[in-house]
PDB file of C-alpha atoms in Angstrom:
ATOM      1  CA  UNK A   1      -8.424  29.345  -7.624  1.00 47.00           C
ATOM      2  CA  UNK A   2     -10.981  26.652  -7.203  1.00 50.00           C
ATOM      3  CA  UNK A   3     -13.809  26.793 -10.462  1.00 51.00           C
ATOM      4  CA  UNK A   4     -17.227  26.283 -10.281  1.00 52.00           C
ATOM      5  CA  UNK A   5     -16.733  23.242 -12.348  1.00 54.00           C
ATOM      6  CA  UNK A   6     -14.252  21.505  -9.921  1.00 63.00           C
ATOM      7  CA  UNK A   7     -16.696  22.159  -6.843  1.00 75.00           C
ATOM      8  CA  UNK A   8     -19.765  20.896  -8.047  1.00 85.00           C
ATOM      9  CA  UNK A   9     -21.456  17.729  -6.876  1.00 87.00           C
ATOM     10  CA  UNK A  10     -23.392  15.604  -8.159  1.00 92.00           C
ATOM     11  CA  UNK A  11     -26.483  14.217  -6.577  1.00 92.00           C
ATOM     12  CA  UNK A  12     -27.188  10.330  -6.273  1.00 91.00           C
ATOM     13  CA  UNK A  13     -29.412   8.321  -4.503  1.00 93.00           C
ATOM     14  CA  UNK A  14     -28.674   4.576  -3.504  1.00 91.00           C
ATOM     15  CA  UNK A  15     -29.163   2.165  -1.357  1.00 96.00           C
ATOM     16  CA  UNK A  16     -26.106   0.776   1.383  1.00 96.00           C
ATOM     17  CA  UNK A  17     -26.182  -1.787   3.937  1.00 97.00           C
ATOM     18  CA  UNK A  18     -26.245  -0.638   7.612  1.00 97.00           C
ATOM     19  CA  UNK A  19     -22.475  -1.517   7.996  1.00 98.00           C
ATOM     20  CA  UNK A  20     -21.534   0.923   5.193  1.00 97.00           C
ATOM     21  CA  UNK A  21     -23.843   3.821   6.827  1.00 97.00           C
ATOM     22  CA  UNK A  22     -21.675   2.938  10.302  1.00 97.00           C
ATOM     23  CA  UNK A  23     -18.636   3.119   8.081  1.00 97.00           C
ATOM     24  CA  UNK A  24     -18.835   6.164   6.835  1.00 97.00           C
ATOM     25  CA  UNK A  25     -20.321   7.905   9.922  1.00 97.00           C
ATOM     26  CA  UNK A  26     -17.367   7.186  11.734  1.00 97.00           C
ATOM     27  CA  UNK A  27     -15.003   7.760   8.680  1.00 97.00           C
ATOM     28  CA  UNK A  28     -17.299  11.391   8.806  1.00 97.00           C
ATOM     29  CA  UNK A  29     -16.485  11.599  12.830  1.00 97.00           C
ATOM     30  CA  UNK A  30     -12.543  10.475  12.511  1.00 97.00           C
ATOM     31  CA  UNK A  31     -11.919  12.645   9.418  1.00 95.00           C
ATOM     32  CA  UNK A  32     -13.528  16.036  10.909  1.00 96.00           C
ATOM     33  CA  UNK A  33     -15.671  16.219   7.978  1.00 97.00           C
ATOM     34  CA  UNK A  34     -18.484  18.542   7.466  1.00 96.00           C
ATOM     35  CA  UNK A  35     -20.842  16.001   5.545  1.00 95.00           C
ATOM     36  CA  UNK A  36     -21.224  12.243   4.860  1.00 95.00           C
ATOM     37  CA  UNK A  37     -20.486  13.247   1.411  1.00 94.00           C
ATOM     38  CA  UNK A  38     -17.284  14.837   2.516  1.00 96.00           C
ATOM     39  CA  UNK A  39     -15.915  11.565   4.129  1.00 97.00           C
ATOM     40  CA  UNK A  40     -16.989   9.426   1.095  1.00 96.00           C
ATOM     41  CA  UNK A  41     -14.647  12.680  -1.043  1.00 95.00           C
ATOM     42  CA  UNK A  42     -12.124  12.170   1.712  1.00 96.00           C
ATOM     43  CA  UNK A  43     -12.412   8.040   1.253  1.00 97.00           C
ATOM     44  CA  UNK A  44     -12.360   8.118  -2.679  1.00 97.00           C
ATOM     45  CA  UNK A  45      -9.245  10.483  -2.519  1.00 96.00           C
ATOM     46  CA  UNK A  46      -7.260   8.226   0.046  1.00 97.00           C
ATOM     47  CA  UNK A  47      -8.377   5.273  -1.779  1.00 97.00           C
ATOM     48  CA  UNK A  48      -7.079   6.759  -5.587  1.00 98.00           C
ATOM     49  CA  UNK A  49      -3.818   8.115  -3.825  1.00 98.00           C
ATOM     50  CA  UNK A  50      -3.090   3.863  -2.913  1.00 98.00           C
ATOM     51  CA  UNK A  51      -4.036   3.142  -6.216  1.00 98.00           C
ATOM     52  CA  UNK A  52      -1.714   5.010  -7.952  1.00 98.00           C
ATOM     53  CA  UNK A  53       0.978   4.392  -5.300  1.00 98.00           C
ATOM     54  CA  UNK A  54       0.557   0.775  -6.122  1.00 98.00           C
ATOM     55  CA  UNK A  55       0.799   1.347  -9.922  1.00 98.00           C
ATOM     56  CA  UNK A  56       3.983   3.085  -9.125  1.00 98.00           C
ATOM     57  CA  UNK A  57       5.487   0.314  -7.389  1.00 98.00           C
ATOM     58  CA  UNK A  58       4.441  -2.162  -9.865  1.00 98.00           C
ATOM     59  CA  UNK A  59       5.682   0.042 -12.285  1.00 98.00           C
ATOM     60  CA  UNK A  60       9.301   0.176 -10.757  1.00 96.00           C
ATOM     61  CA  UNK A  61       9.178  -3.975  -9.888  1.00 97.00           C
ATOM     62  CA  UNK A  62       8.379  -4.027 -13.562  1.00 97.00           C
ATOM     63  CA  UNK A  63      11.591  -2.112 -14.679  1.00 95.00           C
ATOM     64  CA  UNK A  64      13.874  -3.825 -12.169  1.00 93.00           C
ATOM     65  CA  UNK A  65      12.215  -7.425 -13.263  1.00 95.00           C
ATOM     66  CA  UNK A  66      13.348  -6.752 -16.803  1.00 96.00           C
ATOM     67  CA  UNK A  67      16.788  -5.904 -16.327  1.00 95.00           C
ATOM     68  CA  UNK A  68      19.382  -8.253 -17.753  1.00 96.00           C
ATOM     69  CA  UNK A  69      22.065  -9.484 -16.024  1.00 95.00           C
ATOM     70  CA  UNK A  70      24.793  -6.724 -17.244  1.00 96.00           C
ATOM     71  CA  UNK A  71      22.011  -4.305 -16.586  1.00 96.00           C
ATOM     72  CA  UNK A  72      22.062  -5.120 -12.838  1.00 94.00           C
ATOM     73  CA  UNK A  73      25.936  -5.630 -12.827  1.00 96.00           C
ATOM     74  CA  UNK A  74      26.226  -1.814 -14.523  1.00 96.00           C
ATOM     75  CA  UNK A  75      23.774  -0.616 -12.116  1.00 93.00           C
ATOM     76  CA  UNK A  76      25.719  -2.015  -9.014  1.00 94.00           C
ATOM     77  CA  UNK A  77      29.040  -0.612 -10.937  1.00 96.00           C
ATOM     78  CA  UNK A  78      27.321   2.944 -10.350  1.00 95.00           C
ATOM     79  CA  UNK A  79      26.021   2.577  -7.147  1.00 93.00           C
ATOM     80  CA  UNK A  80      29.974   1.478  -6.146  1.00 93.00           C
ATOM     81  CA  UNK A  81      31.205   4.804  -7.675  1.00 93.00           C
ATOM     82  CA  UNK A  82      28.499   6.519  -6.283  1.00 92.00           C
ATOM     83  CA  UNK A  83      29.488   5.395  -2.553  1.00 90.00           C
ATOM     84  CA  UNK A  84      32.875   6.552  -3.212  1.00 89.00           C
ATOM     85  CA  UNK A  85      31.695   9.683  -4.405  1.00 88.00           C
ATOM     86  CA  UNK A  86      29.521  10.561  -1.711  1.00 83.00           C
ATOM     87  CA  UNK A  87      31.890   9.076   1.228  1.00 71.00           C
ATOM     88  CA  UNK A  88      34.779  11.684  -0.530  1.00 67.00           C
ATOM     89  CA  UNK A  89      31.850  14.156  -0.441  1.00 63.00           C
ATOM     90  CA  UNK A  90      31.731  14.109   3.351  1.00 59.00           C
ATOM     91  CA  UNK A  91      35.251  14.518   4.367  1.00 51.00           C
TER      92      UNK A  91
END
């Protein structure tokens, strides 16, 4: 159930330069979208879904990056057994 609260818009007026007006027409065109505002809604939700696939990432290059040596040799250790595990699984 969509609220009332999660549908309303807010109305702002700004300037943009003529390329960002061509943008987001054909973003509107490409997209199927009803309204200019609907691409930029469209835009801002494609753009925070690479965000936070990027913050994922970083997170897991993070982890990985501060494993210790015997952390990555017990990891491998697992991922052996787990091969034999799943190869015995498929028989």
């Amino acid at each position: 159930m969509i609220t009332t609260e999660s549908t309303r818009k807010v109305k702002k007026s700004f300037s943009i330069s003529p390329e960002s007006e061509s943008f987001i027409r054909k973003t509107r065109k490409e997209r199927g979208a009803s309204s200019e505002s609907e691409a930029l809604d469209l835009l801002r939700s494609e753009l925070m879904a690479l965000q936070q696939r990027r913050e994922i990432e970083a997170a897991y290059t993070d982890y990985y990056d501060s494993l210790t040596d015997k952390d990555v040799a017990e990891e491998r250790e697992w991922g052996a057994f787990a091969e034999t595990q799943l190869a015995d699984g498929v028989r």
